[in-house]
Short mmCIF file of C-alpha atoms in Angstrom, two decimals:
data_model
loop_
_atom_site.label_atom_id
_atom_site.label_comp_id
_atom_site.label_asym_id
_atom_site.label_seq_id
_atom_site.Cartn_x
_atom_site.Cartn_y
_atom_site.Cartn_z
CA MET X 1188 121.23 124.00 46.69
CA THR X 1189 123.29 120.81 46.45
CA GLN X 1190 120.77 119.01 48.62
CA ASN X 1191 117.97 119.93 46.18
CA PHE X 1192 120.16 118.93 43.25
CA ASP X 1193 121.07 115.61 44.86
CA ALA X 1194 117.40 114.82 45.52
CA ALA X 1195 116.43 115.76 41.95
CA GLU X 1196 119.30 113.72 40.55
CA GLU X 1197 118.34 110.66 42.60
CA ARG X 1198 114.68 110.99 41.56
CA ALA X 1199 115.67 111.29 37.90
CA ARG X 1200 118.00 108.28 38.09
CA LEU X 1201 115.34 106.16 39.78
CA ALA X 1202 112.67 107.27 37.32
CA ALA X 1203 114.88 106.45 34.32
CA ALA X 1204 115.71 103.02 35.77
CA ASP X 1205 112.02 102.41 36.50
CA LEU X 1206 111.05 103.37 32.95
CA SER X 1207 113.69 101.03 31.59
CA ALA X 1208 112.37 98.20 33.77
CA ALA X 1209 108.76 98.87 32.74
CA ALA X 1210 109.70 98.94 29.05
CA ASN X 1211 111.71 95.72 29.35
CA ASP X 1212 108.78 94.08 31.12
CA VAL X 1213 106.36 94.98 28.32
CA ILE X 1214 108.83 93.82 25.68
CA LYS X 1215 109.39 90.56 27.56
CA ARG X 1216 105.66 89.93 27.88
CA HIS X 1217 105.15 90.56 24.19
CA SER X 1218 108.02 88.25 23.21
CA ILE X 1219 106.12 85.16 24.39
CA SER X 1220 104.25 83.47 21.58
CA TRP X 1221 101.72 80.66 21.71
CA ARG X 1222 104.47 78.27 20.54
CA ASP X 1223 106.95 79.43 23.19
CA ALA X 1224 104.62 79.35 26.20
CA ARG X 1225 105.99 76.84 28.70
CA ASP X 1226 103.46 76.75 31.50
CA GLU X 1227 100.14 78.07 32.79
CA VAL X 1228 101.70 81.37 33.79
CA ASP X 1229 102.97 82.01 30.26
CA PHE X 1230 99.61 81.05 28.75
CA ALA X 1231 97.75 83.29 31.20
CA GLU X 1232 100.08 86.21 30.49
CA LEU X 1233 99.83 85.62 26.76
CA SER X 1234 96.06 85.50 26.92
CA ARG X 1235 95.98 88.65 29.03
CA TRP X 1236 98.13 90.82 26.82
CA THR X 1237 96.63 89.63 23.55
CA ARG X 1238 93.20 90.65 24.83
CA TYR X 1239 93.93 93.78 26.83
CA TYR X 1240 97.18 95.32 25.63
CA PRO X 1241 97.14 97.01 22.26
CA GLU X 1242 100.06 96.31 19.95
CA ARG X 1243 100.95 99.99 20.12
CA LYS X 1244 102.12 99.47 23.69
CA LEU X 1245 104.97 97.27 22.41
CA ASP X 1246 106.08 100.05 20.05
CA ASP X 1247 105.83 102.55 22.91
CA ALA X 1248 107.92 100.26 25.13
CA ARG X 1249 110.68 100.09 22.54
CA GLU X 1250 110.61 103.86 22.15
CA ASP X 1251 110.58 104.36 25.93
CA LEU X 1252 113.57 102.07 26.34
CA GLY X 1253 115.52 104.41 24.07
CA PHE X 1254 114.16 107.43 25.94
CA ALA X 1255 115.29 105.94 29.27
CA SER X 1256 118.77 105.41 27.88
CA ARG X 1257 118.94 108.99 26.60
CA ALA X 1258 117.61 110.26 29.94
CA GLN X 1259 120.35 108.41 31.81
CA THR X 1260 122.95 109.92 29.51
CA GLU X 1261 121.49 113.40 30.03
CA ILE X 1262 121.45 112.92 33.81
CA GLU X 1263 125.16 112.08 33.68
CA SER X 1264 125.75 115.18 31.57
CA ILE X 1265 123.81 117.39 33.97
CA SER X 1266 125.74 115.99 36.93
CA ALA X 1267 129.01 116.71 35.16
CA SER X 1268 127.80 120.24 34.40
CA LEU X 1269 127.14 120.90 38.06
CA GLY X 1270 130.62 119.66 38.91
CA ALA X 1271 132.10 122.05 36.36
CA LEU X 1272 130.02 124.92 37.76
CA ALA X 1273 131.13 124.18 41.31
CA SER X 1274 134.79 124.10 40.36
CA GLY X 1275 134.46 127.30 38.30
CA ARG X 1276 133.17 129.26 41.29
CA SER X 1277 131.26 131.67 39.14
CA GLY X 1278 128.85 134.11 40.73
CA ASP X 1279 125.98 132.78 38.64
CA ALA X 1280 126.39 129.20 39.87
CA GLY X 1281 123.23 129.40 42.00
CA ALA X 1282 120.98 130.25 39.09
CA ALA X 1283 122.65 127.68 36.85
CA GLY X 1284 122.31 125.05 39.57
CA ALA X 1285 118.61 125.81 39.90
CA GLU X 1286 118.22 125.45 36.14
CA LEU X 1287 120.00 122.09 36.19
CA THR X 1288 117.80 120.95 39.07
CA GLY X 1289 114.75 121.96 37.05
CA ARG X 1290 115.97 119.98 34.04
CA LEU X 1291 116.38 116.92 36.25
CA ALA X 1292 112.86 117.37 37.60
CA VAL X 1293 111.45 117.52 34.06
CA LEU X 1294 113.35 114.38 33.05
CA ALA X 1295 112.10 112.55 36.13
CA ALA X 1296 108.50 113.59 35.49
CA ASN X 1297 108.67 112.45 31.86
CA CYS X 1298 110.14 109.08 32.82
CA GLU X 1299 107.56 108.60 35.57
CA ARG X 1300 104.69 109.49 33.23
CA ARG X 1301 105.90 107.05 30.57
CA ALA X 1302 106.39 104.24 33.10
CA ILE X 1303 102.87 104.75 34.46
CA TYR X 1304 101.46 104.49 30.94
CA LEU X 1305 103.36 101.27 30.23
CA ARG X 1306 102.09 99.72 33.45
CA SER X 1307 98.47 100.75 32.89
#
């Protein structure tokens, strides 16, 4: 069970970090203005997002940055919960561990879905 939990925890951590990176990227791209553009790359990026990216994506990126932070906090909490279960040696630790693994999988899937949207 710990191998499944470790894999789910790693996936969730990576997904939360990826979501945070995707959100920061969108926010960074939207922070460039026509006055602040320094070179051809900035102008090309500015032209691209003003034509193809709706403004709502910036709002979503800000919201997703907060979600990624909360997900990372929850992952830490879940990891601590498993440690407490393991030290408690209760008979129901297997079922609780499976539930915690499932929660990590859901967090990872949500982070992955949000990151894919931001990158689309």
